[in-house]
Amino acid sequence: MAVTGGQIGPARSRERFLVGESVGTGVRSPILNSWLRCRLLGLSPDQTELPFTDDFDPDSRLVRAAGPVLDQLQSRFSGSQMNISVADANGAVLQRRFGDPSLARSLPPIQSVPGFVFAERYAGTNGIGLALAERRLIQVYGAEHFAERSQANACCAVPIRDQLSGRIVGVLCFGYPHAYERAALTVLVRRAAETIERRLMEQSSARERGLLRTYLDAERRARAGRAAGDGHHTGPTAPAGPPELDRLVDLELDQHDQTVLKEKATELISASRRAAVEVALPHGREATLLSRPVTSRSGVAGMVVEAVLSSDTPPVHHLPLSPRSGPPPAQHPPVQPLPGPAEPPEPRPGTVRGLVLVGEPEVGKYAIEARRRLELLAEASSRIGTTLDVSRTAWELAETAVPRLADYVTVDLPDAVLRGDEPADPGTELHRTVVHGIREDCPFYPAGQHVELLPGTPHMRCLTGGHAVLEAELQSSAGWIAQSPERARRILGHGVHSLIAVPLLARGVLLGIASFYRAQDPAPFGDDDSRLAQELAARAALCIDNARRYTREHTLALALQRSLLPRGLPEQGAVEVAHRYLPAEFEVGGDWFDVIPLSGTRVALLVGDVVGHGLHAAATMGRLRTAARNFAELELAPDELLTHLDNLLVRLDREEGGDEATGSSGIVGATCLYAIYDPISRQCTMARAGHLPPALVHPDGSVTFPELPAGPPLGLGGLPFETAEIELPRDSTLILYTDGLVEDRHRDIDVALDQLQRALAHPGRSPEETCQAVIDAMAPEHPSDDIALLVARTHTLPADRIAVWDLPADPARVSDVRTAATRQLAHWGLDELAFSAELMLSELVTNAVRYGTEPIQVRLIRDRVLICEVSDGSSTAPHLRRAASTDEGGRGLFLVAQLAQAWGTRYTPQGKVIWAECALDAA
């Protein structure tokens, strides 16, 4: 608190606010919001006049309930300068008490005489007006008051609610010098308000007791008359004198029957009409409910409902009279009241009649509303959060609330929440996510629009305060109108008149705001509606946060997945490739594909699928893809490569496997298809580990699925893999895919493979066209599993770009090879490479002759690079080393490594091949 010139509170902040300057964090949010509303209302801080009314009942229920409490408070603060007042729901003061009675003579009438209206729109920021605006306990100190006349005072005020309806019926306010400020005052004012609320409730109970006494007295007189006439009577036995409510004599019916009858009786009481209705009870039984008016001796008008059952039906209870706390709602169809006779009929012989409920129509309406709220909350539990989609969850909130709670609902979420992130400042980046209502033409901000909230609006107050804001009358809400006066005018023109703005809070994170608007029901929203809206919003916020967290994890997993997949395909001439990757809608899996150039113009094609979904599957996929590329660089055969991958998964599963302490599970496994295509021989060698076979499109458009040994999935360990070798026709197309393309719970896999076959049976299409056609025909609208698709149209290397020489193991023939190679390079126009090629071939052929075995073969291939290959029948490979200055040999491979851009060794069933590549522009 600051004291400036006798003023208490944020005086400097108030002065800056009044001259239009920005106010920082020195002012509490409710006070600043109230100042903003005062400015929008055009109030002047030096205004002294307040409306006065004498049109109030000095003996109203609120005054009678508050009187004894005010007397006790006056006694407690005897001799002090405490000013205690009770105001109605409009802010008009009904009663005042003073600790020092002389204050009533010394204070101005505005502070001492009942009848002045302290609503915020007239009096500015003050305890009574702000308690009504904020609908909660409020404290205002000195300069926090908007009006100059209150600068030296402090006050605390709390709303008084009708416990039956939940509506605010008044305000209890303490006014005092700031020096009296104590923490205990807020506790005392709250407890005093609760006492007034209980006394109001006791008044309602007394009214119901009066109705019950009137009914029982009438029954006693009627029974006495029947007994005097014929000595026979039926109906309940009433005790002598007015009974207590908890001592009603009960007849026997099970709890479910009681619930059914009591709910229907509540509806009849709320309808406030004489009626007779048939009510179906379980097990084929029926009861007739009779309702008729009753008036107590004190003039309270109510309704009494009785039940009539046949004698072969178990007798009916006198149900406990408690319309304010009815039983849980039962699921049964409603019945329509039928016009009844002028008086309830006498029970027929063999029937029994008993009292069900006595009450006032308004009480019955509150009970029905309470039951409907419970039903709506129960329904919300099953309707909100059916998916892990943020926008869909927001829609489910709106669909649940309209029209049973509100006529229109809007939901505004920050862009960060829609992306799965945690919002930094929800008030500045709101995005209109949902607009839903009973009509489509109400002029709210449309879905998709960025929403900028002005200070002082109910929505901004909701966001900054973190609590619901109820605007019962929008036409007098200056802050709401100021947001967009023209749009507000059109919204009001559609009949919208009341608003509840609720923050979407979950796990301490503010995710956005939900706004509920009422139009058709002329009654404004009340606190019960606000609490129901908060409960719905709380459930929706938790579901939205779950969806947000899932979206974030899904986005991270997808980003990881995409980062681990090939960003671009390598240059190679063996195949023309196109590919597609479609992630699952909800959980990213571990599907991957790859294209790996190999030596000798060959290419490896690979697709795989890790079992499971999420980050773990994506990370495992990345490890397998990296390992597969490394194993491919070693020129392993397909079956050997799969064996190494299988061993890797077994080792990973053992090292990172299931942990009973944490409940995590290890890597389950993966499937894989690995193929090596040689464009020189058109041979394709393939092996698969539990994966679906590829599809082959022939040049004429026919489609086959080559038979390959299935092989076990990766990760089982210890089981062999087999290869199959097929010769692919010229210009054929090989299609590799994962199971997400053809396996779906809504279709049989054989049907899906037939569908795939039809989609592929079109000759002459490019790989890109084939990819798109397959996705269009096969991919589900909402894929439940990842889809990886790889389409490769094969090429054949022309024979005139290959030169082959067979040599005996004779060192004298090395010069012949150099000569032949030089001649061939000149024929290809590569004379500039002759020197390098001669040196490399001389070293490689010399090593083959000296250390290898026959047959020895030399092959030159002109492709994107010049490839020199020397093969022999030995499986012993040379190793690169640095020769010492005294060594006579050991420099050949070092020379080859310096001249070539890449070199290596690959093994064949007949021996090995040592190869070296030289760039065509190396010269």
PDB file of C-alpha atoms in Angstrom, residues 540-635:
ATOM      1  CA  ALA A 540     -12.709 -30.265 -21.663  1.00  0.00           C
ATOM      2  CA  ALA A 541      -9.486 -28.487 -20.639  1.00  0.00           C
ATOM      3  CA  LEU A 542      -8.011 -31.708 -19.310  1.00  0.00           C
ATOM      4  CA  CYS A 543      -8.912 -33.485 -22.551  1.00  0.00           C
ATOM      5  CA  ILE A 544      -7.532 -30.586 -24.605  1.00  0.00           C
ATOM      6  CA  ASP A 545      -4.299 -30.708 -22.608  1.00  0.00           C
ATOM      7  CA  ASN A 546      -4.052 -34.451 -23.170  1.00  0.00           C
ATOM      8  CA  ALA A 547      -4.626 -33.869 -26.878  1.00  0.00           C
ATOM      9  CA  ARG A 548      -2.085 -31.029 -26.848  1.00  0.00           C
ATOM     10  CA  ARG A 549       0.535 -33.203 -25.201  1.00  0.00           C
ATOM     11  CA  TYR A 550      -0.220 -36.006 -27.623  1.00  0.00           C
ATOM     12  CA  THR A 551      -0.023 -33.570 -30.557  1.00  0.00           C
ATOM     13  CA  ARG A 552       3.352 -32.411 -29.309  1.00  0.00           C
ATOM     14  CA  GLU A 553       4.650 -35.954 -28.947  1.00  0.00           C
ATOM     15  CA  HIS A 554       3.153 -36.903 -32.304  1.00  0.00           C
ATOM     16  CA  THR A 555       4.795 -33.871 -33.924  1.00  0.00           C
ATOM     17  CA  LEU A 556       8.142 -34.660 -32.310  1.00  0.00           C
ATOM     18  CA  ALA A 557       7.907 -38.306 -33.352  1.00  0.00           C
ATOM     19  CA  LEU A 558       6.942 -37.289 -36.879  1.00  0.00           C
ATOM     20  CA  ALA A 559       9.788 -34.771 -37.034  1.00  0.00           C
ATOM     21  CA  LEU A 560      12.185 -37.407 -35.781  1.00  0.00           C
ATOM     22  CA  GLN A 561      10.783 -39.920 -38.254  1.00  0.00           C
ATOM     23  CA  ARG A 562      11.119 -37.546 -41.178  1.00  0.00           C
ATOM     24  CA  SER A 563      14.627 -36.512 -40.121  1.00  0.00           C
ATOM     25  CA  LEU A 564      15.660 -40.143 -40.124  1.00  0.00           C
ATOM     26  CA  LEU A 565      14.157 -40.876 -43.541  1.00  0.00           C
ATOM     27  CA  PRO A 566      16.045 -39.999 -46.742  1.00  0.00           C
ATOM     28  CA  ARG A 567      15.763 -36.287 -47.457  1.00  0.00           C
ATOM     29  CA  GLY A 568      16.802 -36.834 -51.042  1.00  0.00           C
ATOM     30  CA  LEU A 569      17.576 -39.895 -53.107  1.00  0.00           C
ATOM     31  CA  PRO A 570      21.182 -40.460 -54.203  1.00  0.00           C
ATOM     32  CA  GLU A 571      22.196 -40.214 -57.817  1.00  0.00           C
ATOM     33  CA  GLN A 572      22.441 -43.586 -59.523  1.00  0.00           C
ATOM     34  CA  GLY A 573      21.532 -44.965 -62.930  1.00  0.00           C
ATOM     35  CA  ALA A 574      20.230 -48.417 -62.083  1.00  0.00           C
ATOM     36  CA  VAL A 575      16.636 -47.422 -61.295  1.00  0.00           C
ATOM     37  CA  GLU A 576      14.318 -44.412 -61.523  1.00  0.00           C
ATOM     38  CA  VAL A 577      12.747 -43.998 -58.117  1.00  0.00           C
ATOM     39  CA  ALA A 578       9.713 -42.283 -56.556  1.00  0.00           C
ATOM     40  CA  HIS A 579       8.522 -42.637 -52.987  1.00  0.00           C
ATOM     41  CA  ARG A 580       5.824 -41.671 -50.498  1.00  0.00           C
ATOM     42  CA  TYR A 581       5.677 -41.662 -46.734  1.00  0.00           C
ATOM     43  CA  LEU A 582       2.333 -41.130 -44.945  1.00  0.00           C
ATOM     44  CA  PRO A 583       2.394 -41.066 -41.135  1.00  0.00           C
ATOM     45  CA  ALA A 584      -0.396 -42.599 -39.094  1.00  0.00           C
ATOM     46  CA  GLU A 585      -3.104 -40.129 -38.095  1.00  0.00           C
ATOM     47  CA  PHE A 586      -2.612 -40.573 -34.360  1.00  0.00           C
ATOM     48  CA  GLU A 587       0.621 -42.482 -33.669  1.00  0.00           C
ATOM     49  CA  VAL A 588       3.756 -42.309 -35.751  1.00  0.00           C
ATOM     50  CA  GLY A 589       5.237 -45.712 -36.417  1.00  0.00           C
ATOM     51  CA  GLY A 590       8.636 -47.012 -37.458  1.00  0.00           C
ATOM     52  CA  ASP A 591       8.265 -47.418 -41.237  1.00  0.00           C
ATOM     53  CA  TRP A 592      11.229 -46.509 -43.422  1.00  0.00           C
ATOM     54  CA  PHE A 593      12.661 -46.918 -46.890  1.00  0.00           C
ATOM     55  CA  ASP A 594      16.038 -46.357 -48.459  1.00  0.00           C
ATOM     56  CA  VAL A 595      17.904 -46.378 -51.765  1.00  0.00           C
ATOM     57  CA  ILE A 596      21.609 -47.244 -51.446  1.00  0.00           C
ATOM     58  CA  PRO A 597      24.021 -47.111 -54.423  1.00  0.00           C
ATOM     59  CA  LEU A 598      26.416 -50.050 -54.476  1.00  0.00           C
ATOM     60  CA  SER A 599      29.578 -50.789 -56.425  1.00  0.00           C
ATOM     61  CA  GLY A 600      29.418 -51.970 -59.992  1.00  0.00           C
ATOM     62  CA  THR A 601      26.367 -49.739 -60.835  1.00  0.00           C
ATOM     63  CA  ARG A 602      24.186 -51.869 -58.592  1.00  0.00           C
ATOM     64  CA  VAL A 603      21.600 -50.405 -56.218  1.00  0.00           C
ATOM     65  CA  ALA A 604      20.004 -51.648 -52.993  1.00  0.00           C
ATOM     66  CA  LEU A 605      16.313 -51.045 -52.294  1.00  0.00           C
ATOM     67  CA  LEU A 606      15.042 -51.341 -48.746  1.00  0.00           C
ATOM     68  CA  VAL A 607      11.744 -51.002 -46.871  1.00  0.00           C
ATOM     69  CA  GLY A 608      11.096 -51.853 -43.234  1.00  0.00           C
ATOM     70  CA  ASP A 609       8.615 -51.497 -40.418  1.00  0.00           C
ATOM     71  CA  VAL A 610       9.411 -51.442 -36.693  1.00  0.00           C
ATOM     72  CA  VAL A 611       6.680 -52.942 -34.532  1.00  0.00           C
ATOM     73  CA  GLY A 612       4.980 -50.335 -32.348  1.00  0.00           C
ATOM     74  CA  HIS A 613       4.410 -46.588 -32.512  1.00  0.00           C
ATOM     75  CA  GLY A 614       5.737 -43.388 -31.022  1.00  0.00           C
ATOM     76  CA  LEU A 615       9.158 -41.958 -30.339  1.00  0.00           C
ATOM     77  CA  HIS A 616      10.645 -45.307 -29.409  1.00  0.00           C
ATOM     78  CA  ALA A 617       9.602 -46.878 -32.699  1.00  0.00           C
ATOM     79  CA  ALA A 618      10.901 -43.869 -34.655  1.00  0.00           C
ATOM     80  CA  ALA A 619      14.240 -43.944 -32.831  1.00  0.00           C
ATOM     81  CA  THR A 620      14.569 -47.700 -33.396  1.00  0.00           C
ATOM     82  CA  MET A 621      13.802 -47.169 -37.069  1.00  0.00           C
ATOM     83  CA  GLY A 622      16.641 -44.654 -37.295  1.00  0.00           C
ATOM     84  CA  ARG A 623      19.077 -47.100 -35.738  1.00  0.00           C
ATOM     85  CA  LEU A 624      18.035 -49.885 -38.084  1.00  0.00           C
ATOM     86  CA  ARG A 625      18.262 -47.674 -41.162  1.00  0.00           C
ATOM     87  CA  THR A 626      21.739 -46.477 -40.180  1.00  0.00           C
ATOM     88  CA  ALA A 627      22.856 -50.035 -39.496  1.00  0.00           C
ATOM     89  CA  ALA A 628      21.400 -51.255 -42.797  1.00  0.00           C
ATOM     90  CA  ARG A 629      23.309 -48.594 -44.724  1.00  0.00           C
ATOM     91  CA  ASN A 630      26.536 -49.532 -42.950  1.00  0.00           C
ATOM     92  CA  PHE A 631      26.001 -53.235 -43.612  1.00  0.00           C
ATOM     93  CA  ALA A 632      25.190 -52.441 -47.253  1.00  0.00           C
ATOM     94  CA  GLU A 633      28.508 -50.570 -47.551  1.00  0.00           C
ATOM     95  CA  LEU A 634      30.177 -53.849 -46.606  1.00  0.00           C
ATOM     96  CA  GLU A 635      28.650 -55.375 -49.770  1.00  0.00           C
TER      97      GLU A 635
END
